[in-house]
CSV table of C-alpha atoms and ligand atoms in Angstrom, one decimal:
chain,number,residue,atom,x,y,z
A,1,MET,CA,8.2,22.2,-42.5
A,2,ALA,CA,9.6,25.2,-40.6
A,3,ASN,CA,6.2,27.0,-40.8
A,4,THR,CA,4.4,23.9,-39.6
A,5,THR,CA,6.7,23.5,-36.7
A,6,HIS,CA,6.1,27.1,-35.7
A,7,LEU,CA,2.4,26.7,-35.7
A,8,TYR,CA,2.6,23.5,-33.8
A,9,LEU,CA,4.6,25.1,-31.1
A,10,GLN,CA,1.5,26.9,-30.0
A,11,SER,CA,0.3,23.6,-28.6
A,12,THR,CA,3.0,23.4,-25.9
A,13,ARG,CA,1.4,24.7,-22.7
A,14,LYS,CA,3.7,26.3,-20.2
A,15,SER,CA,2.9,27.3,-16.6
A,16,PRO,CA,2.4,29.6,-15.0
A,17,ILE,CA,-0.3,31.1,-17.1
A,18,SER,CA,-3.9,31.8,-16.0
A,19,THR,CA,-5.7,30.1,-18.9
A,20,LEU,CA,-5.0,26.9,-20.8
A,21,THR,CA,-5.8,26.8,-24.5
A,22,SER,CA,-6.8,23.6,-26.1
A,23,TYR,CA,-5.6,23.0,-29.7
A,24,ASP,CA,-6.8,20.6,-32.4
A,25,PRO,CA,-3.6,18.6,-33.2
A,26,SER,CA,-4.9,18.1,-36.8
A,27,THR,CA,-5.4,21.7,-37.7
A,28,ARG,CA,-3.5,23.4,-34.8
A,29,GLU,CA,-6.4,25.7,-34.3
A,30,ALA,CA,-7.5,26.8,-30.9
A,31,ILE,CA,-10.7,25.1,-29.8
A,32,GLY,CA,-11.2,26.8,-26.5
A,33,THR,CA,-9.7,27.8,-23.2
A,34,VAL,CA,-10.2,27.0,-19.5
A,35,ALA,CA,-9.1,28.7,-16.4
A,36,ILE,CA,-6.1,27.1,-14.7
A,37,THR,CA,-6.4,26.0,-11.1
A,38,THR,CA,-3.3,27.5,-9.5
A,39,SER,CA,-1.5,25.8,-6.6
A,40,GLU,CA,-2.7,28.7,-4.4
A,41,GLN,CA,-6.3,27.7,-5.2
A,42,ILE,CA,-5.9,24.0,-4.3
A,43,PRO,CA,-6.2,24.2,-0.5
A,44,ALA,CA,-9.6,26.0,-0.6
A,45,LEU,CA,-10.8,23.5,-3.3
A,46,ILE,CA,-9.8,20.6,-1.1
A,47,THR,CA,-11.5,22.2,2.0
A,48,SER,CA,-14.8,22.5,0.0
A,49,SER,CA,-14.4,19.0,-1.3
A,50,ARG,CA,-13.9,17.6,2.2
A,51,LYS,CA,-17.0,19.4,3.5
A,52,ALA,CA,-19.1,18.0,0.6
A,53,GLN,CA,-17.7,14.5,1.2
A,54,GLN,CA,-19.2,14.4,4.6
A,55,SER,CA,-22.8,14.8,3.5
A,56,TRP,CA,-22.2,12.6,0.4
A,57,ALA,CA,-20.9,9.8,2.7
A,58,ALA,CA,-23.9,10.2,4.9
A,59,LEU,CA,-26.1,9.0,2.1
A,60,SER,CA,-26.7,5.2,1.7
A,61,LEU,CA,-24.9,3.3,-1.0
A,62,THR,CA,-28.2,2.9,-2.8
A,63,GLN,CA,-28.9,6.6,-2.6
A,64,ARG,CA,-25.5,7.4,-4.1
A,65,GLN,CA,-26.0,4.8,-6.8
A,66,GLN,CA,-29.4,6.4,-7.8
A,67,ILE,CA,-27.8,9.8,-8.0
A,68,VAL,CA,-24.8,8.5,-10.1
A,69,ILE,CA,-27.2,6.7,-12.5
A,70,GLN,CA,-29.3,9.9,-12.9
A,71,ALA,CA,-26.2,12.0,-13.5
A,72,TYR,CA,-25.0,9.6,-16.3
A,73,GLN,CA,-28.4,9.5,-17.9
A,74,HIS,CA,-28.2,13.3,-18.0
A,75,LEU,CA,-24.7,13.0,-19.6
A,76,ALA,CA,-26.5,11.3,-22.6
A,77,SER,CA,-27.7,14.8,-23.6
A,78,VAL,CA,-24.1,15.8,-24.5
A,79,GLN,CA,-22.9,12.5,-25.8
A,80,ASP,CA,-22.3,13.8,-29.4
A,81,GLN,CA,-20.6,16.9,-28.1
A,82,LEU,CA,-18.3,14.8,-25.9
A,83,ALA,CA,-17.4,12.6,-28.9
A,84,LYS,CA,-16.6,15.7,-31.0
A,85,LEU,CA,-14.5,17.2,-28.3
A,86,ILE,CA,-12.5,13.9,-27.8
A,87,SER,CA,-11.7,14.0,-31.6
A,88,GLN,CA,-10.9,17.7,-31.6
A,89,GLU,CA,-8.7,17.7,-28.6
A,90,MET,CA,-6.6,14.6,-29.1
A,91,GLY,CA,-7.2,13.7,-32.8
A,92,LYS,CA,-9.0,10.3,-32.5
A,93,ASP,CA,-11.3,9.5,-35.4
A,94,TYR,CA,-14.8,10.4,-34.8
A,95,GLN,CA,-16.2,6.9,-34.9
A,96,ARG,CA,-13.9,5.7,-32.1
A,97,ALA,CA,-14.6,8.9,-30.1
A,98,THR,CA,-18.3,8.0,-30.4
A,99,TYR,CA,-17.6,4.5,-29.0
A,100,GLU,CA,-15.7,6.1,-26.1
A,101,ALA,CA,-18.4,8.5,-25.2
A,102,GLY,CA,-21.2,6.0,-25.8
A,103,GLY,CA,-19.6,3.3,-23.8
A,104,THR,CA,-18.9,5.5,-20.9
A,105,ILE,CA,-22.5,6.6,-20.7
A,106,GLN,CA,-24.3,3.3,-21.6
A,107,ASN,CA,-22.2,1.2,-19.2
A,108,ALA,CA,-22.8,3.4,-16.2
A,109,ALA,CA,-25.8,1.6,-14.9
A,110,TYR,CA,-24.1,-1.8,-15.1
A,111,PHE,CA,-20.9,-0.6,-13.4
A,112,THR,CA,-22.7,1.2,-10.6
A,113,GLN,CA,-24.5,-2.1,-9.8
A,114,GLU,CA,-21.2,-4.0,-9.9
A,115,ILE,CA,-19.6,-1.4,-7.6
A,116,ALA,CA,-22.6,-1.3,-5.3
A,117,GLU,CA,-22.4,-5.1,-4.8
A,118,ALA,CA,-18.6,-4.9,-4.2
A,119,LEU,CA,-19.0,-2.2,-1.6
A,120,SER,CA,-21.9,-3.7,0.3
A,121,SER,CA,-21.0,-4.8,3.8
A,122,LYS,CA,-20.2,-8.5,4.1
A,123,THR,CA,-20.6,-10.8,7.1
A,124,VAL,CA,-17.5,-13.1,7.2
A,125,ASP,CA,-18.1,-15.0,10.4
A,126,ARG,CA,-20.6,-15.0,13.3
A,127,GLY,CA,-21.0,-11.3,14.1
A,128,THR,CA,-18.0,-10.1,12.2
A,129,GLU,CA,-18.7,-7.7,9.4
A,130,LEU,CA,-16.5,-6.1,6.7
A,131,GLN,CA,-17.6,-2.6,5.9
A,132,TYR,CA,-16.3,-0.6,2.9
A,133,ARG,CA,-16.0,3.0,4.2
A,134,PRO,CA,-15.0,6.1,2.3
A,135,LEU,CA,-11.4,7.3,2.4
A,136,GLY,CA,-12.2,11.0,2.1
A,137,VAL,CA,-11.0,13.1,-0.9
A,138,VAL,CA,-9.7,11.3,-3.9
A,139,ALA,CA,-7.6,13.0,-6.6
A,140,VAL,CA,-8.1,11.4,-10.0
A,141,ILE,CA,-5.3,12.4,-12.4
A,142,SER,CA,-5.9,11.2,-15.9
A,143,PRO,CA,-4.2,11.1,-19.4
A,144,TRP,CA,-5.3,12.4,-22.8
A,145,ASN,CA,-5.4,9.2,-24.9
A,146,TYR,CA,-8.9,8.1,-23.7
A,147,PRO,CA,-9.8,11.3,-22.0
A,148,LEU,CA,-13.3,10.4,-21.0
A,149,ALA,CA,-13.0,6.7,-20.3
A,150,MET,CA,-9.8,6.8,-18.3
A,151,ALA,CA,-11.1,9.5,-16.0
A,152,ASN,CA,-14.5,7.8,-15.7
A,153,ASN,CA,-13.0,4.4,-14.7
A,154,LEU,CA,-11.6,5.9,-11.6
A,155,ILE,CA,-14.1,8.6,-10.7
A,156,MET,CA,-17.1,6.2,-10.6
A,157,PRO,CA,-15.9,3.7,-8.0
A,158,ALA,CA,-14.4,6.6,-6.0
A,159,LEU,CA,-17.7,8.4,-5.8
A,160,MET,CA,-19.8,5.3,-5.2
A,161,ALA,CA,-17.6,4.5,-2.2
A,162,GLY,CA,-18.7,7.8,-0.6
A,163,ASN,CA,-15.5,9.8,-1.4
A,164,SER,CA,-15.5,13.2,-3.0
A,165,VAL,CA,-13.4,13.6,-6.1
A,166,VAL,CA,-11.1,16.2,-7.6
A,167,LEU,CA,-10.3,15.4,-11.2
A,168,LYS,CA,-7.1,16.8,-12.8
A,169,PRO,CA,-7.4,15.9,-16.4
A,170,SER,CA,-4.6,16.1,-19.0
A,171,GLU,CA,-3.7,19.5,-20.2
A,172,GLU,CA,-4.2,18.2,-23.7
A,173,THR,CA,-7.9,17.5,-23.1
A,174,PRO,CA,-9.3,20.1,-20.7
A,175,LEU,CA,-12.6,20.7,-22.6
A,176,VAL,CA,-13.7,17.1,-22.6
A,177,ALA,CA,-13.2,17.1,-18.8
A,178,GLU,CA,-15.0,20.5,-18.4
A,179,LEU,CA,-18.1,19.3,-20.3
A,180,PHE,CA,-18.1,15.9,-18.5
A,181,VAL,CA,-17.8,17.3,-15.0
A,182,ASN,CA,-20.1,20.3,-15.6
A,183,THR,CA,-22.9,18.1,-17.0
A,184,LEU,CA,-22.6,15.6,-14.2
A,185,ASN,CA,-22.7,18.4,-11.7
A,186,GLN,CA,-26.1,19.5,-12.8
A,187,ILE,CA,-27.2,16.4,-10.9
A,188,PHE,CA,-24.5,15.8,-8.2
A,189,PRO,CA,-24.6,17.7,-4.9
A,190,GLU,CA,-22.3,20.7,-4.9
A,191,ASN,CA,-18.5,20.1,-4.7
A,192,VAL,CA,-18.7,16.3,-4.6
A,193,LEU,CA,-17.0,16.2,-8.0
A,194,GLN,CA,-14.7,19.1,-8.8
A,195,LEU,CA,-12.1,20.0,-11.5
A,196,ALA,CA,-8.6,21.2,-11.1
A,197,GLN,CA,-7.4,22.2,-14.6
A,198,GLY,CA,-3.8,22.7,-15.6
A,199,ASP,CA,-0.6,20.8,-16.3
A,200,LYS,CA,1.9,19.0,-14.0
A,201,HIS,CA,2.1,22.1,-11.7
A,202,THR,CA,-1.5,21.7,-10.8
A,203,GLY,CA,-1.1,18.0,-10.6
A,204,GLN,CA,1.8,18.3,-8.2
A,205,ALA,CA,0.0,20.8,-6.0
A,206,LEU,CA,-3.0,18.4,-5.8
A,207,VAL,CA,-0.8,15.4,-4.9
A,208,SER,CA,0.8,17.4,-2.1
A,209,SER,CA,-2.4,18.8,-0.8
A,210,ASP,CA,-4.6,17.4,2.1
A,211,ILE,CA,-6.2,14.5,0.1
A,212,ASN,CA,-6.5,10.9,1.0
A,213,MET,CA,-5.9,9.0,-2.2
A,214,ILE,CA,-4.5,9.5,-5.7
A,215,ALA,CA,-5.9,7.4,-8.5
A,216,PHE,CA,-3.6,7.9,-11.4
A,217,THR,CA,-3.5,6.8,-15.0
A,218,GLY,CA,-0.5,8.0,-17.0
A,219,SER,CA,3.1,7.4,-17.8
A,220,MET,CA,5.6,5.5,-15.7
A,221,ALA,CA,7.8,8.6,-15.2
A,222,THR,CA,4.9,10.6,-13.8
A,223,GLY,CA,3.8,7.7,-11.6
A,224,LYS,CA,7.2,7.8,-9.9
A,225,HIS,CA,7.0,11.5,-9.3
A,226,ILE,CA,3.5,11.1,-7.8
A,227,MET,CA,4.6,8.2,-5.6
A,228,ALA,CA,7.5,10.2,-4.2
A,229,ASN,CA,5.3,13.3,-3.6
A,230,ALA,CA,2.6,11.2,-2.0
A,231,ALA,CA,5.0,9.5,0.4
A,232,PRO,CA,5.1,12.1,3.2
A,233,GLY,CA,1.3,11.8,3.7
A,234,LEU,CA,1.3,8.1,3.0
A,235,LYS,CA,-1.5,8.7,0.7
A,236,ARG,CA,-3.3,5.7,-0.8
A,237,LEU,CA,-2.3,5.1,-4.5
A,238,VAL,CA,-3.7,3.4,-7.5
A,239,MET,CA,-1.2,3.5,-10.4
A,240,GLU,CA,-2.2,2.6,-13.9
A,241,LEU,CA,1.0,3.2,-15.8
A,242,GLY,CA,2.4,2.8,-19.3
A,243,GLY,CA,3.3,-0.4,-21.2
A,244,ASN,CA,5.7,-1.7,-23.7
A,245,ASP,CA,3.7,-4.8,-24.7
A,246,PRO,CA,5.4,-7.6,-26.5
A,247,MET,CA,3.8,-10.0,-28.9
A,248,ILE,CA,5.3,-13.4,-29.7
A,249,VAL,CA,4.4,-15.1,-33.0
A,250,MET,CA,5.3,-18.8,-33.0
A,251,ALA,CA,5.8,-21.0,-36.0
A,252,SER,CA,2.6,-22.8,-35.1
A,253,ALA,CA,0.5,-19.6,-35.3
A,254,ASN,CA,-2.3,-18.9,-37.7
A,255,ILE,CA,-0.3,-16.3,-39.6
A,256,ASP,CA,-3.2,-14.3,-41.0
A,257,ALA,CA,-4.8,-14.0,-37.5
A,258,ALA,CA,-1.4,-12.9,-36.1
A,259,VAL,CA,-1.0,-10.3,-38.9
A,260,GLN,CA,-4.5,-8.9,-38.3
A,261,PHE,CA,-3.8,-8.5,-34.6
A,262,ALA,CA,-0.3,-7.1,-35.0
A,263,VAL,CA,-1.4,-4.3,-37.3
A,264,ALA,CA,-4.7,-3.5,-35.6
A,265,SER,CA,-3.1,-3.4,-32.1
A,266,SER,CA,-0.1,-1.4,-33.2
A,267,PHE,CA,-2.2,1.2,-35.0
A,268,GLU,CA,-5.2,1.5,-32.7
A,269,ASN,CA,-5.7,5.1,-31.7
A,270,ALA,CA,-2.6,6.0,-33.8
A,271,GLY,CA,-0.7,3.6,-31.5
A,272,GLN,CA,-1.5,5.8,-28.5
A,273,MET,CA,-2.9,3.1,-26.3
A,274,CYS,CA,-1.4,1.7,-23.1
A,275,THR,CA,-1.7,-1.9,-24.3
A,276,SER,CA,-0.9,-1.3,-27.9
A,277,THR,CA,1.5,-3.9,-29.4
A,278,GLU,CA,5.0,-2.3,-29.1
A,279,ARG,CA,7.4,-5.1,-29.9
A,280,ILE,CA,6.8,-8.2,-32.0
A,281,TYR,CA,9.1,-11.3,-31.9
A,282,VAL,CA,8.4,-13.6,-34.8
A,283,ASP,CA,9.8,-17.1,-35.4
A,284,ALA,CA,12.5,-16.7,-38.1
A,285,SER,CA,11.0,-19.6,-40.1
A,286,ILE,CA,7.7,-17.7,-40.8
A,287,ALA,CA,9.1,-14.2,-40.6
A,288,ASP,CA,9.2,-13.4,-44.4
A,289,GLU,CA,5.6,-14.4,-44.8
A,290,PHE,CA,4.6,-12.5,-41.7
A,291,GLU,CA,6.4,-9.3,-42.6
A,292,GLY,CA,5.1,-9.4,-46.2
A,293,LYS,CA,1.5,-9.7,-45.0
A,294,VAL,CA,1.9,-7.0,-42.3
A,295,VAL,CA,3.2,-4.6,-44.9
A,296,ALA,CA,0.3,-5.3,-47.2
A,297,LEU,CA,-2.3,-4.8,-44.5
A,298,ALA,CA,-0.5,-1.8,-42.9
A,299,SER,CA,-0.3,0.0,-46.2
A,300,ARG,CA,-4.1,0.1,-46.4
A,301,TYR,CA,-4.3,2.4,-43.3
A,302,LYS,CA,-4.9,6.1,-44.0
A,303,VAL,CA,-3.4,9.0,-42.0
A,304,GLY,CA,-5.3,12.2,-41.6
A,305,PRO,CA,-7.4,14.6,-39.5
A,306,TRP,CA,-10.2,13.1,-37.4
A,307,HIS,CA,-13.1,14.5,-39.5
A,308,GLN,CA,-12.0,13.1,-42.8
A,309,THR,CA,-13.8,9.9,-43.8
A,310,GLN,CA,-11.7,6.7,-44.2
A,311,VAL,CA,-9.0,8.0,-41.9
A,312,ASN,CA,-8.0,5.4,-39.3
A,313,ILE,CA,-4.8,7.0,-38.0
A,314,GLY,CA,-5.1,10.4,-36.6
A,315,PRO,CA,-2.4,12.9,-35.6
A,316,ILE,CA,0.2,12.5,-32.9
A,317,VAL,CA,-1.1,14.4,-29.9
A,318,ASN,CA,1.6,17.0,-29.5
A,319,GLN,CA,5.0,18.2,-30.8
A,320,GLN,CA,7.0,16.7,-28.0
A,321,GLN,CA,5.5,13.3,-28.4
A,322,HIS,CA,6.1,13.5,-32.2
A,323,HIS,CA,9.7,14.4,-31.6
A,324,ASN,CA,10.1,11.4,-29.2
A,325,ILE,CA,8.7,9.0,-31.9
A,326,VAL,CA,11.0,10.4,-34.6
A,327,ALA,CA,14.0,10.1,-32.3
A,328,GLN,CA,13.1,6.4,-31.7
A,329,LEU,CA,12.7,5.6,-35.4
A,330,GLN,CA,16.0,7.4,-36.3
A,331,ASP,CA,17.8,5.6,-33.5
A,332,ALA,CA,16.6,2.3,-34.8
A,333,THR,CA,17.5,2.9,-38.5
A,334,LEU,CA,20.9,4.3,-37.4
A,335,LYS,CA,21.6,1.1,-35.5
A,336,GLY,CA,20.6,-1.1,-38.5
A,337,ALA,CA,16.8,-1.6,-38.4
A,338,ARG,CA,15.1,-1.6,-41.9
A,339,LEU,CA,12.0,0.4,-42.8
A,340,LEU,CA,9.6,-2.0,-44.6
A,341,LEU,CA,6.9,0.6,-44.7
A,342,GLY,CA,6.8,4.3,-43.8
A,343,SER,CA,8.6,7.4,-44.7
A,344,ASP,CA,11.3,9.6,-43.4
A,345,ASP,CA,9.0,12.6,-44.0
A,346,TYR,CA,8.2,13.3,-40.4
A,347,SER,CA,6.1,16.4,-41.0
A,348,LEU,CA,4.0,17.3,-38.1
A,349,PRO,CA,1.5,16.2,-36.8
A,350,TYR,CA,1.5,12.7,-38.4
A,351,ILE,CA,3.5,9.6,-38.3
A,352,GLN,CA,2.8,7.5,-41.4
A,353,PRO,CA,1.9,3.8,-40.8
A,354,THR,CA,5.3,2.3,-40.2
A,355,VAL,CA,6.6,-1.3,-40.3
A,356,ILE,CA,10.2,-1.7,-39.2
A,357,THR,CA,12.2,-4.9,-38.8
A,358,GLY,CA,15.6,-5.9,-37.4
A,359,ILE,CA,14.9,-4.4,-34.0
A,360,THR,CA,17.6,-5.2,-31.4
A,361,PRO,CA,17.7,-4.8,-27.6
A,362,ASP,CA,20.0,-1.8,-27.8
A,363,MET,CA,17.4,0.3,-29.7
A,364,LEU,CA,15.0,2.7,-28.0
A,365,LEU,CA,12.1,1.2,-30.0
A,366,GLU,CA,12.7,-2.0,-27.9
A,367,GLN,CA,13.3,-0.3,-24.6
A,368,VAL,CA,10.7,2.3,-24.1
A,369,GLU,CA,7.0,2.9,-24.9
A,370,THR,CA,6.7,4.4,-28.4
A,371,PHE,CA,3.0,5.4,-28.5
A,372,ALA,CA,2.9,5.6,-32.3
A,373,PRO,CA,1.5,3.7,-35.4
A,374,VAL,CA,4.6,1.6,-35.6
A,375,VAL,CA,4.9,-2.2,-36.1
A,376,ALA,CA,8.4,-3.1,-34.7
A,377,ILE,CA,9.6,-6.6,-35.6
A,378,SER,CA,12.5,-8.8,-34.5
A,379,ARG,CA,13.1,-12.4,-35.6
A,380,PHE,CA,13.9,-15.2,-33.1
A,381,GLU,CA,15.6,-18.6,-33.6
A,382,SER,CA,14.5,-20.1,-30.3
A,383,ILE,CA,11.4,-19.5,-28.2
A,384,ASP,CA,13.5,-19.1,-25.1
A,385,GLN,CA,15.2,-16.1,-26.8
A,386,ALA,CA,11.8,-14.6,-27.5
A,387,ILE,CA,10.5,-15.1,-24.0
A,388,THR,CA,13.7,-13.6,-22.5
A,389,ARG,CA,13.4,-10.5,-24.7
A,390,ALA,CA,9.7,-10.1,-24.0
A,391,ASN,CA,10.4,-10.2,-20.3
A,392,ASP,CA,13.5,-8.1,-20.3
A,393,SER,CA,11.7,-4.8,-19.5
A,394,PRO,CA,10.7,-2.8,-16.5
A,395,TYR,CA,7.2,-2.6,-18.0
A,396,GLY,CA,4.7,-5.4,-17.4
A,397,LEU,CA,1.2,-4.3,-18.6
A,398,GLY,CA,0.1,-6.7,-21.3
A,399,ALA,CA,1.7,-9.5,-23.3
A,400,VAL,CA,0.3,-11.6,-26.2
A,401,VAL,CA,1.4,-14.8,-27.8
A,402,PHE,CA,0.0,-16.2,-31.1
A,403,GLY,CA,0.5,-20.0,-31.7
A,404,GLY,CA,-1.0,-23.4,-31.5
A,405,GLN,CA,-1.3,-25.5,-28.3
A,406,ASP,CA,2.3,-24.8,-27.5
A,407,ALA,CA,1.4,-21.1,-27.0
A,408,ASN,CA,-0.2,-21.8,-23.7
A,409,ALA,CA,3.1,-22.8,-22.1
A,410,VAL,CA,4.7,-19.7,-23.4
A,411,ALA,CA,1.9,-17.5,-22.0
A,412,GLU,CA,2.6,-19.0,-18.5
A,413,GLN,CA,6.2,-17.6,-18.7
A,414,LEU,CA,5.3,-14.0,-19.7
A,415,GLU,CA,5.8,-11.4,-17.0
A,416,ALA,CA,2.8,-9.1,-17.4
A,417,GLY,CA,-0.4,-8.2,-15.5
A,418,MET,CA,-2.5,-9.3,-18.5
A,419,VAL,CA,-1.4,-12.1,-20.8
A,420,ALA,CA,-3.5,-13.4,-23.8
A,421,VAL,CA,-3.2,-16.2,-26.2
A,422,ASN,CA,-4.4,-15.6,-29.8
A,423,GLN,CA,-6.3,-12.5,-28.8
A,424,GLY,CA,-5.9,-9.1,-27.2
A,425,VAL,CA,-5.5,-8.6,-23.4
A,426,GLY,CA,-8.2,-7.6,-21.0
A,427,GLY,CA,-10.9,-10.1,-21.9
A,428,GLY,CA,-13.6,-11.5,-19.6
A,429,ASN,CA,-14.9,-10.1,-16.4
A,430,ALA,CA,-11.4,-9.4,-15.1
A,431,PRO,CA,-9.5,-6.4,-13.7
A,432,TRP,CA,-7.3,-4.2,-15.8
A,433,VAL,CA,-4.0,-4.7,-14.1
A,434,GLY,CA,-0.3,-4.0,-14.7
A,435,ALA,CA,2.7,-5.8,-13.2
A,436,LYS,CA,6.3,-4.6,-12.6
A,437,GLN,CA,6.7,-0.9,-13.2
A,438,SER,CA,3.5,-0.7,-15.2
A,439,GLY,CA,1.8,0.1,-11.9
A,440,PHE,CA,-0.1,-1.4,-9.0
A,441,GLY,CA,-3.7,-1.3,-8.0
A,442,PHE,CA,-6.2,-1.8,-10.8
A,443,HIS,CA,-9.7,-1.0,-11.9
A,444,GLY,CA,-12.6,-3.2,-12.6
A,445,THR,CA,-14.2,-6.1,-10.6
A,446,ALA,CA,-15.0,-6.2,-6.9
A,447,ALA,CA,-11.3,-6.2,-5.9
A,448,GLY,CA,-10.7,-3.1,-8.0
A,449,HIS,CA,-13.6,-1.2,-6.7
A,450,ARG,CA,-12.7,-1.9,-3.1
A,451,GLN,CA,-9.4,-0.1,-3.5
A,452,PHE,CA,-11.4,3.2,-3.3
A,453,ALA,CA,-12.6,2.2,0.2
A,454,GLN,CA,-11.2,1.7,3.7
A,455,VAL,CA,-12.1,-1.7,5.0
A,456,ARG,CA,-13.5,-1.6,8.6
A,457,VAL,CA,-13.8,-4.9,10.4
A,458,ILE,CA,-16.5,-4.8,13.1
A,459,SER,CA,-17.0,-7.7,15.4
A,460,LYS,CA,-20.0,-7.4,17.6
B,501,NAD,P1,1.5,11.7,-18.3
B,501,NAD,O1,2.1,10.9,-17.3
B,501,NAD,O2,2.3,12.7,-19.0
B,501,NAD,O3,0.3,12.7,-17.7
B,501,NAD,C1,-0.8,12.1,-17.1
B,501,NAD,C2,-1.4,13.1,-16.1
B,501,NAD,O4,-0.5,13.4,-15.1
B,501,NAD,C3,-1.8,14.4,-16.8
B,501,NAD,O5,-3.0,14.9,-16.3
B,501,NAD,C4,-0.6,15.3,-16.4
B,501,NAD,O6,-0.9,16.7,-16.3
B,501,NAD,C5,-0.4,14.8,-15.0
B,501,NAD,N1,1.0,15.0,-14.4
B,501,NAD,C6,2.1,15.1,-15.1
B,501,NAD,N2,3.2,15.3,-14.2
B,501,NAD,C7,2.6,15.3,-13.0
B,501,NAD,C8,3.2,15.4,-11.7
B,501,NAD,N3,4.5,15.5,-11.4
B,501,NAD,N4,2.3,15.3,-10.6
B,501,NAD,C9,1.0,15.1,-10.8
B,501,NAD,N5,0.4,15.1,-12.0
B,501,NAD,C10,1.2,15.1,-13.1
B,501,NAD,O7,0.7,10.7,-19.3
B,501,NAD,P2,0.0,11.1,-20.7
B,501,NAD,O8,1.0,11.4,-21.7
B,501,NAD,O9,-1.1,12.0,-20.4
B,501,NAD,O10,-0.7,9.6,-21.0
B,501,NAD,C11,0.0,8.6,-21.7
B,501,NAD,C12,0.5,7.6,-20.7
B,501,NAD,O11,-0.5,7.0,-20.0
B,501,NAD,C13,1.2,6.4,-21.4
B,501,NAD,O12,2.3,6.0,-20.7
B,501,NAD,C14,0.1,5.3,-21.4
B,501,NAD,O13,0.6,4.0,-21.5
B,501,NAD,C15,-0.5,5.6,-20.0
B,501,NAD,N6,-1.8,5.0,-19.9
B,501,NAD,C16,-1.9,3.9,-19.1
B,501,NAD,C17,-3.2,3.3,-19.0
B,501,NAD,C18,-3.4,2.1,-18.1
B,501,NAD,O14,-4.5,1.6,-17.9
B,501,NAD,N7,-2.3,1.4,-17.5
B,501,NAD,C19,-4.3,3.8,-19.7
B,501,NAD,C20,-4.1,4.9,-20.5
B,501,NAD,C21,-2.8,5.5,-20.6
């Protein structure tokens, strides 16, 4: 254990250093290095980005769309490399990494069309036109859990709107970003899309620099720092922040369907998903059956490195995050929660599939985002109790209820940007949106795409 910890320490990246090394969290081997963009280098980078933006914005929307489609077609040549790097850098199993890379590339043509339609000028009344103008330079700051998809969701509408973009990817996944941006840049005009590599120091310098907008996906804590640092320049913000999503299982629920969802949603991406199920409130009258079936299903999951077949839970991304998870589990058991499945062997870098019951509001597992393969269960006696606990959180990203017809009325009372009945959130042609401190602004759909533009009303 001590030896493992020592090796794992290598994956904590401290600034200031001139290069950033990326490590495979499964093997703790170095995969590669990138040069860090220092705060001293940021002003020149923004100047070149602003210059490039002017010629980019001078192109028509259709011309930009054609270039973006061509660039994403070119990205297909490195699709397998991208998938492998996603797995290597953050530990996701290779099949899921392949979906992430494939989806990003294959959906590009569809999304550029949706964005183009959203950003086309609209006549609203006789002679009055709404135009969607570029904002200028947009900083996209992205997380590691879906390192390609999360960056892409924000980059594409920003570029299509005629902005230039500086991407600051997570320090956990710099190589995915490097390959993504370098490949696109074989097609894009110079400096329209640039990279700023590094940790929070690079991010802070970028936020404070002469940019016009910050499109951020990441934790609530970082979102608050960014908002404070963006305030002096009143920079435009889109904030896609963390979640602590509740799931309510009513007595009227199809228990097998609820069990399937509870386990799959808690364990997806090793639980490292913004809308993973974090807290489950189950009606006490069906709780024994529900828990028994959850344990049976959860025990079939296999933990291991991304390249091993049949592994469906990869490593935890870094030592700090592993430490946070162990602290939450120990806090819960100390306060009376019971482990139904799992182990107190918390050897790095894994967390075994865990099912824990008897969660109460004073436990960290209930209060904060866990980001781990943990099914955390509480029993309720009345549905009002369950709704109160589900809503008693500063987070408000997703919320799910499983039940019969009576579930619809419960869904109406849940405080989240995305609420779903008997299914996961985010279905349909709808924006991805958080409520409360899970953020503001959103991506997807015309309303989402238009956030990357300045509306100009012209009446002639
Ligand atoms: P994080 O907040 O630690 O880091 C995100 C990015 O912000 C990284 O690039 C990081 O270097 C940068 N950063 C950190 N401090 C900064 C600062 N002060 N100024 C500027 N940049 C700074 O998040 P993470 O651990 O990379 O990602 C996991 C979090 O992201 C979870 O909370 C998850 O729920 C959330 N997330 C949300 C969504 C969504 O759609 N709402 C999607 C994916 C992930």
